[in-house]
């Protein structure tokens, strides 16, 4: 059951969203996370399409490859392919670089995709999925069976300036998307503001098949490394049905990702304890106004530092 209070999508949202005009930064994205938690392995496939420039980039950092004609079924130079098997519910993605990495993954939604609009028209979605398939990495064959995120965005993303916090346009906010999932339950919370505690602007809680929007919540970073990378954090929230959430996360690995020239983020694979249940997920930390220090942490600098240091 999905709450009527959550923005809904239709099968047409698997297509381009047709934003005419001369804005060169109109952007569509698709996000496919995957993980092998017992190996502390996490990853993401991330096509970024710029329709008004007729170009596309892929999360393996092959820039300005030809734009796909259709976002439901397409292949990209570099070995990536995407298939929509059942609109809004079932998708397959594959990647083969011909040398070190080959994967084939199926995404089956645990719930209907949830639209995101931040107070305006829907301009994206998130969906927790069961992800199954295989990865071959440097000759090591791994089986994938996890719960991870499928997501997408459409709208303008300027290459020149990071978006400010809407309520405080003079400040560049820290943004984050934080989530965890198991076969029974999941949460996703989007927050923004000034650290160490940022405030929820969107999100939802799934328990026993009942999906409800988060109406209030916070994300608190309790520990960062000397490089400024999140190591420990907590999430507290309440949903529209009055259910509470308390989650404590420990980040087990980190990847700095420059998704567009103006947006860089830390993808932090995270082990969670959520109201007593062990889960897996990510904390996607977008350091708005402050530069991310040392995108490639050095062993000599690995000693943890207090938050705000």
PDB file of N, CA, C and O in Angstrom, residues 123-177:
ATOM      1  N   UNK A 123       9.956  16.252 -10.335  1.00  0.00           N
ATOM      2  CA  UNK A 123      11.130  16.381 -11.192  1.00  0.00           C
ATOM      3  C   UNK A 123      12.139  15.261 -10.931  1.00  0.00           C
ATOM      4  O   UNK A 123      13.328  15.405 -11.201  1.00  0.00           O
ATOM      5  N   UNK A 124      11.642  14.141 -10.416  1.00  0.00           N
ATOM      6  CA  UNK A 124      12.512  13.014 -10.169  1.00  0.00           C
ATOM      7  C   UNK A 124      11.784  11.946  -9.379  1.00  0.00           C
ATOM      8  O   UNK A 124      10.598  12.077  -9.057  1.00  0.00           O
ATOM      9  N   UNK A 125      12.497  10.874  -9.074  1.00  0.00           N
ATOM     10  CA  UNK A 125      11.880   9.773  -8.327  1.00  0.00           C
ATOM     11  C   UNK A 125      12.968   8.989  -7.606  1.00  0.00           C
ATOM     12  O   UNK A 125      14.155   9.061  -7.941  1.00  0.00           O
ATOM     13  N   UNK A 126      12.551   8.249  -6.595  1.00  0.00           N
ATOM     14  CA  UNK A 126      13.392   7.255  -5.942  1.00  0.00           C
ATOM     15  C   UNK A 126      12.567   5.996  -5.739  1.00  0.00           C
ATOM     16  O   UNK A 126      11.333   6.048  -5.599  1.00  0.00           O
ATOM     17  N   UNK A 127      13.244   4.856  -5.708  1.00  0.00           N
ATOM     18  CA  UNK A 127      12.566   3.574  -5.530  1.00  0.00           C
ATOM     19  C   UNK A 127      13.553   2.576  -4.945  1.00  0.00           C
ATOM     20  O   UNK A 127      14.610   2.320  -5.528  1.00  0.00           O
ATOM     21  N   UNK A 128      13.218   2.030  -3.780  1.00  0.00           N
ATOM     22  CA  UNK A 128      14.013   0.949  -3.205  1.00  0.00           C
ATOM     23  C   UNK A 128      13.654  -0.347  -3.925  1.00  0.00           C
ATOM     24  O   UNK A 128      12.475  -0.664  -4.107  1.00  0.00           O
ATOM     25  N   UNK A 129      14.664  -1.087  -4.332  1.00  0.00           N
ATOM     26  CA  UNK A 129      14.467  -2.307  -5.120  1.00  0.00           C
ATOM     27  C   UNK A 129      15.219  -3.477  -4.500  1.00  0.00           C
ATOM     28  O   UNK A 129      16.213  -3.293  -3.790  1.00  0.00           O
ATOM     29  N   UNK A 130      14.737  -4.683  -4.814  1.00  0.00           N
ATOM     30  CA  UNK A 130      15.580  -5.853  -4.631  1.00  0.00           C
ATOM     31  C   UNK A 130      16.438  -5.982  -5.891  1.00  0.00           C
ATOM     32  O   UNK A 130      15.923  -5.942  -7.013  1.00  0.00           O
ATOM     33  N   UNK A 131      17.737  -6.101  -5.689  1.00  0.00           N
ATOM     34  CA  UNK A 131      18.684  -6.159  -6.795  1.00  0.00           C
ATOM     35  C   UNK A 131      19.337  -7.532  -6.794  1.00  0.00           C
ATOM     36  O   UNK A 131      19.930  -7.947  -5.783  1.00  0.00           O
ATOM     37  N   UNK A 132      19.231  -8.251  -7.909  1.00  0.00           N
ATOM     38  CA  UNK A 132      19.826  -9.579  -8.037  1.00  0.00           C
ATOM     39  C   UNK A 132      20.639  -9.644  -9.324  1.00  0.00           C
ATOM     40  O   UNK A 132      20.362  -8.934 -10.292  1.00  0.00           O
ATOM     41  N   UNK A 133      21.636 -10.515  -9.337  1.00  0.00           N
ATOM     42  CA  UNK A 133      22.434 -10.684 -10.544  1.00  0.00           C
ATOM     43  C   UNK A 133      23.843 -11.121 -10.218  1.00  0.00           C
ATOM     44  O   UNK A 133      24.104 -11.724  -9.172  1.00  0.00           O
ATOM     45  N   UNK A 134      24.766 -10.789 -11.126  1.00  0.00           N
ATOM     46  CA  UNK A 134      26.144 -11.232 -10.988  1.00  0.00           C
ATOM     47  C   UNK A 134      27.099 -10.088 -11.327  1.00  0.00           C
ATOM     48  O   UNK A 134      26.788  -9.200 -12.125  1.00  0.00           O
ATOM     49  N   UNK A 135      28.275 -10.126 -10.693  1.00  0.00           N
ATOM     50  CA  UNK A 135      29.383  -9.230 -10.989  1.00  0.00           C
ATOM     51  C   UNK A 135      30.637 -10.076 -11.166  1.00  0.00           C
ATOM     52  O   UNK A 135      30.903 -10.974 -10.360  1.00  0.00           O
ATOM     53  N   UNK A 136      31.384  -9.810 -12.213  1.00  0.00           N
ATOM     54  CA  UNK A 136      32.714 -10.388 -12.373  1.00  0.00           C
ATOM     55  C   UNK A 136      33.717  -9.250 -12.315  1.00  0.00           C
ATOM     56  O   UNK A 136      33.708  -8.368 -13.183  1.00  0.00           O
ATOM     57  N   UNK A 137      34.559  -9.245 -11.287  1.00  0.00           N
ATOM     58  CA  UNK A 137      35.510  -8.161 -11.049  1.00  0.00           C
ATOM     59  C   UNK A 137      36.905  -8.744 -10.932  1.00  0.00           C
ATOM     60  O   UNK A 137      37.214  -9.484 -10.004  1.00  0.00           O
ATOM     61  N   UNK A 138      37.743  -8.452 -11.920  1.00  0.00           N
ATOM     62  CA  UNK A 138      39.119  -8.964 -11.935  1.00  0.00           C
ATOM     63  C   UNK A 138      39.158 -10.485 -11.763  1.00  0.00           C
ATOM     64  O   UNK A 138      40.001 -11.016 -11.029  1.00  0.00           O
ATOM     65  N   UNK A 139      38.236 -11.172 -12.424  1.00  0.00           N
ATOM     66  CA  UNK A 139      38.197 -12.623 -12.365  1.00  0.00           C
ATOM     67  C   UNK A 139      37.497 -13.194 -11.159  1.00  0.00           C
ATOM     68  O   UNK A 139      37.351 -14.420 -11.034  1.00  0.00           O
ATOM     69  N   UNK A 140      37.034 -12.339 -10.244  1.00  0.00           N
ATOM     70  CA  UNK A 140      36.318 -12.776  -9.053  1.00  0.00           C
ATOM     71  C   UNK A 140      34.819 -12.701  -9.343  1.00  0.00           C
ATOM     72  O   UNK A 140      34.282 -11.615  -9.563  1.00  0.00           O
ATOM     73  N   UNK A 141      34.139 -13.839  -9.358  1.00  0.00           N
ATOM     74  CA  UNK A 141      32.709 -13.885  -9.679  1.00  0.00           C
ATOM     75  C   UNK A 141      31.894 -13.757  -8.394  1.00  0.00           C
ATOM     76  O   UNK A 141      32.042 -14.554  -7.456  1.00  0.00           O
ATOM     77  N   UNK A 142      31.010 -12.755  -8.353  1.00  0.00           N
ATOM     78  CA  UNK A 142      30.234 -12.443  -7.167  1.00  0.00           C
ATOM     79  C   UNK A 142      28.749 -12.497  -7.489  1.00  0.00           C
ATOM     80  O   UNK A 142      28.325 -12.066  -8.568  1.00  0.00           O
ATOM     81  N   UNK A 143      27.966 -12.995  -6.545  1.00  0.00           N
ATOM     82  CA  UNK A 143      26.513 -13.000  -6.680  1.00  0.00           C
ATOM     83  C   UNK A 143      25.944 -11.788  -5.943  1.00  0.00           C
ATOM     84  O   UNK A 143      26.331 -11.509  -4.810  1.00  0.00           O
ATOM     85  N   UNK A 144      25.039 -11.078  -6.574  1.00  0.00           N
ATOM     86  CA  UNK A 144      24.399  -9.909  -5.978  1.00  0.00           C
ATOM     87  C   UNK A 144      22.978 -10.272  -5.566  1.00  0.00           C
ATOM     88  O   UNK A 144      22.193 -10.784  -6.380  1.00  0.00           O
ATOM     89  N   UNK A 145      22.643 -10.029  -4.321  1.00  0.00           N
ATOM     90  CA  UNK A 145      21.271 -10.173  -3.830  1.00  0.00           C
ATOM     91  C   UNK A 145      21.139  -9.199  -2.657  1.00  0.00           C
ATOM     92  O   UNK A 145      21.500  -9.504  -1.528  1.00  0.00           O
ATOM     93  N   UNK A 146      20.650  -7.998  -2.942  1.00  0.00           N
ATOM     94  CA  UNK A 146      20.633  -6.934  -1.946  1.00  0.00           C
ATOM     95  C   UNK A 146      19.399  -6.069  -2.172  1.00  0.00           C
ATOM     96  O   UNK A 146      18.607  -6.299  -3.075  1.00  0.00           O
ATOM     97  N   UNK A 147      19.258  -5.057  -1.333  1.00  0.00           N
ATOM     98  CA  UNK A 147      18.197  -4.066  -1.486  1.00  0.00           C
ATOM     99  C   UNK A 147      18.882  -2.717  -1.639  1.00  0.00           C
ATOM    100  O   UNK A 147      19.635  -2.284  -0.770  1.00  0.00           O
ATOM    101  N   UNK A 148      18.629  -2.074  -2.779  1.00  0.00           N
ATOM    102  CA  UNK A 148      19.346  -0.853  -3.131  1.00  0.00           C
ATOM    103  C   UNK A 148      18.425   0.109  -3.855  1.00  0.00           C
ATOM    104  O   UNK A 148      17.228  -0.144  -3.992  1.00  0.00           O
ATOM    105  N   UNK A 149      18.996   1.214  -4.332  1.00  0.00           N
ATOM    106  CA  UNK A 149      18.215   2.334  -4.843  1.00  0.00           C
ATOM    107  C   UNK A 149      18.240   2.397  -6.369  1.00  0.00           C
ATOM    108  O   UNK A 149      19.286   2.241  -6.985  1.00  0.00           O
ATOM    109  N   UNK A 150      17.057   2.661  -6.942  1.00  0.00           N
ATOM    110  CA  UNK A 150      16.918   3.101  -8.332  1.00  0.00           C
ATOM    111  C   UNK A 150      16.322   4.499  -8.272  1.00  0.00           C
ATOM    112  O   UNK A 150      15.382   4.742  -7.520  1.00  0.00           O
ATOM    113  N   UNK A 151      16.861   5.429  -9.057  1.00  0.00           N
ATOM    114  CA  UNK A 151      16.399   6.805  -8.958  1.00  0.00           C
ATOM    115  C   UNK A 151      16.623   7.523 -10.276  1.00  0.00           C
ATOM    116  O   UNK A 151      17.340   7.041 -11.162  1.00  0.00           O
ATOM    117  N   UNK A 152      16.000   8.685 -10.418  1.00  0.00           N
ATOM    118  CA  UNK A 152      16.172   9.489 -11.615  1.00  0.00           C
ATOM    119  C   UNK A 152      15.812  10.943 -11.334  1.00  0.00           C
ATOM    120  O   UNK A 152      15.154  11.268 -10.336  1.00  0.00           O
ATOM    121  N   UNK A 153      16.246  11.819 -12.232  1.00  0.00           N
ATOM    122  CA  UNK A 153      16.022  13.252 -12.104  1.00  0.00           C
ATOM    123  C   UNK A 153      15.795  13.838 -13.479  1.00  0.00           C
ATOM    124  O   UNK A 153      16.326  13.351 -14.482  1.00  0.00           O
ATOM    125  N   UNK A 154      14.961  14.902 -13.546  1.00  0.00           N
ATOM    126  CA  UNK A 154      14.847  15.693 -14.767  1.00  0.00           C
ATOM    127  C   UNK A 154      14.678  17.161 -14.387  1.00  0.00           C
ATOM    128  O   UNK A 154      13.998  17.504 -13.430  1.00  0.00           O
ATOM    129  N   UNK A 155      15.348  18.020 -15.112  1.00  0.00           N
ATOM    130  CA  UNK A 155      15.331  19.448 -14.819  1.00  0.00           C
ATOM    131  C   UNK A 155      16.654  20.067 -15.213  1.00  0.00           C
ATOM    132  O   UNK A 155      17.459  19.452 -15.909  1.00  0.00           O
ATOM    133  N   UNK A 156      16.893  21.288 -14.770  1.00  0.00           N
ATOM    134  CA  UNK A 156      18.116  21.992 -15.113  1.00  0.00           C
ATOM    135  C   UNK A 156      19.138  21.859 -13.988  1.00  0.00           C
ATOM    136  O   UNK A 156      18.816  22.081 -12.819  1.00  0.00           O
ATOM    137  N   UNK A 157      20.364  21.487 -14.353  1.00  0.00           N
ATOM    138  CA  UNK A 157      21.477  21.430 -13.413  1.00  0.00           C
ATOM    139  C   UNK A 157      22.637  22.227 -14.019  1.00  0.00           C
ATOM    140  O   UNK A 157      23.347  21.740 -14.891  1.00  0.00           O
ATOM    141  N   UNK A 158      22.801  23.438 -13.563  1.00  0.00           N
ATOM    142  CA  UNK A 158      23.835  24.299 -14.121  1.00  0.00           C
ATOM    143  C   UNK A 158      25.217  23.727 -13.833  1.00  0.00           C
ATOM    144  O   UNK A 158      25.474  23.159 -12.768  1.00  0.00           O
ATOM    145  N   UNK A 159      26.117  23.884 -14.804  1.00  0.00           N
ATOM    146  CA  UNK A 159      27.498  23.492 -14.604  1.00  0.00           C
ATOM    147  C   UNK A 159      28.292  24.541 -13.832  1.00  0.00           C
ATOM    148  O   UNK A 159      29.447  24.311 -13.482  1.00  0.00           O
ATOM    149  N   UNK A 160      27.678  25.698 -13.546  1.00  0.00           N
ATOM    150  CA  UNK A 160      28.452  26.823 -13.046  1.00  0.00           C
ATOM    151  C   UNK A 160      28.228  27.133 -11.574  1.00  0.00           C
ATOM    152  O   UNK A 160      29.043  27.801 -10.961  1.00  0.00           O
ATOM    153  N   UNK A 161      27.112  26.693 -10.989  1.00  0.00           N
ATOM    154  CA  UNK A 161      26.839  27.087  -9.609  1.00  0.00           C
ATOM    155  C   UNK A 161      26.035  26.010  -8.911  1.00  0.00           C
ATOM    156  O   UNK A 161      25.046  25.512  -9.434  1.00  0.00           O
ATOM    157  N   UNK A 162      26.454  25.674  -7.698  1.00  0.00           N
ATOM    158  CA  UNK A 162      25.700  24.714  -6.899  1.00  0.00           C
ATOM    159  C   UNK A 162      24.422  25.367  -6.399  1.00  0.00           C
ATOM    160  O   UNK A 162      24.430  26.532  -5.999  1.00  0.00           O
ATOM    161  N   UNK A 163      23.277  24.650  -6.416  1.00  0.00           N
ATOM    162  CA  UNK A 163      22.020  25.274  -6.008  1.00  0.00           C
ATOM    163  C   UNK A 163      22.006  25.653  -4.537  1.00  0.00           C
ATOM    164  O   UNK A 163      22.428  24.876  -3.680  1.00  0.00           O
ATOM    165  N   UNK A 164      21.530  26.865  -4.196  1.00  0.00           N
ATOM    166  CA  UNK A 164      21.466  27.291  -2.786  1.00  0.00           C
ATOM    167  C   UNK A 164      20.264  26.669  -2.089  1.00  0.00           C
ATOM    168  O   UNK A 164      19.353  26.137  -2.723  1.00  0.00           O
ATOM    169  N   UNK A 165      20.259  26.733  -0.790  1.00  0.00           N
ATOM    170  CA  UNK A 165      19.112  26.325   0.001  1.00  0.00           C
ATOM    171  C   UNK A 165      17.950  27.271  -0.294  1.00  0.00           C
ATOM    172  O   UNK A 165      18.090  28.484  -0.222  1.00  0.00           O
ATOM    173  N   UNK A 166      16.791  26.717  -0.642  1.00  0.00           N
ATOM    174  CA  UNK A 166      15.679  27.549  -1.098  1.00  0.00           C
ATOM    175  C   UNK A 166      15.246  28.566  -0.049  1.00  0.00           C
ATOM    176  O   UNK A 166      14.901  29.705  -0.374  1.00  0.00           O
ATOM    177  N   UNK A 167      15.270  28.170   1.216  1.00  0.00           N
ATOM    178  CA  UNK A 167      14.808  29.074   2.266  1.00  0.00           C
ATOM    179  C   UNK A 167      15.873  30.069   2.692  1.00  0.00           C
ATOM    180  O   UNK A 167      15.578  31.031   3.387  1.00  0.00           O
ATOM    181  N   UNK A 168      17.126  29.817   2.306  1.00  0.00           N
ATOM    182  CA  UNK A 168      18.229  30.715   2.643  1.00  0.00           C
ATOM    183  C   UNK A 168      19.116  30.875   1.412  1.00  0.00           C
ATOM    184  O   UNK A 168      20.216  30.321   1.340  1.00  0.00           O
ATOM    185  N   UNK A 169      18.644  31.619   0.393  1.00  0.00           N
ATOM    186  CA  UNK A 169      19.371  31.670  -0.874  1.00  0.00           C
ATOM    187  C   UNK A 169      20.774  32.234  -0.766  1.00  0.00           C
ATOM    188  O   UNK A 169      21.597  32.029  -1.658  1.00  0.00           O
ATOM    189  N   UNK A 170      21.073  32.931   0.327  1.00  0.00           N
ATOM    190  CA  UNK A 170      22.431  33.466   0.480  1.00  0.00           C
ATOM    191  C   UNK A 170      23.415  32.401   0.945  1.00  0.00           C
ATOM    192  O   UNK A 170      24.631  32.615   0.943  1.00  0.00           O
ATOM    193  N   UNK A 171      22.903  31.244   1.397  1.00  0.00           N
ATOM    194  CA  UNK A 171      23.769  30.175   1.878  1.00  0.00           C
ATOM    195  C   UNK A 171      23.751  28.990   0.910  1.00  0.00           C
ATOM    196  O   UNK A 171      22.708  28.646   0.361  1.00  0.00           O
ATOM    197  N   UNK A 172      24.894  28.392   0.734  1.00  0.00           N
ATOM    198  CA  UNK A 172      24.965  27.147  -0.016  1.00  0.00           C
ATOM    199  C   UNK A 172      24.851  25.991   0.978  1.00  0.00           C
ATOM    200  O   UNK A 172      25.723  25.808   1.828  1.00  0.00           O
ATOM    201  N   UNK A 173      23.796  25.243   0.835  1.00  0.00           N
ATOM    202  CA  UNK A 173      23.474  24.236   1.840  1.00  0.00           C
ATOM    203  C   UNK A 173      24.242  22.945   1.591  1.00  0.00           C
ATOM    204  O   UNK A 173      24.671  22.647   0.486  1.00  0.00           O
ATOM    205  N   UNK A 174      24.380  22.158   2.656  1.00  0.00           N
ATOM    206  CA  UNK A 174      24.771  20.759   2.518  1.00  0.00           C
ATOM    207  C   UNK A 174      23.507  19.963   2.206  1.00  0.00           C
ATOM    208  O   UNK A 174      22.489  20.103   2.892  1.00  0.00           O
ATOM    209  N   UNK A 175      23.573  19.129   1.172  1.00  0.00           N
ATOM    210  CA  UNK A 175      22.454  18.278   0.803  1.00  0.00           C
ATOM    211  C   UNK A 175      22.842  16.827   1.045  1.00  0.00           C
ATOM    212  O   UNK A 175      24.014  16.465   0.986  1.00  0.00           O
ATOM    213  N   UNK A 176      21.840  16.002   1.276  1.00  0.00           N
ATOM    214  CA  UNK A 176      22.114  14.566   1.402  1.00  0.00           C
ATOM    215  C   UNK A 176      20.869  13.773   1.056  1.00  0.00           C
ATOM    216  O   UNK A 176      19.741  14.228   1.272  1.00  0.00           O
ATOM    217  N   UNK A 177      21.085  12.603   0.491  1.00  0.00           N
ATOM    218  CA  UNK A 177      20.075  11.559   0.390  1.00  0.00           C
ATOM    219  C   UNK A 177      20.622  10.366   1.161  1.00  0.00           C
ATOM    220  O   UNK A 177      21.746   9.906   0.904  1.00  0.00           O
TER     221      UNK A 177
END
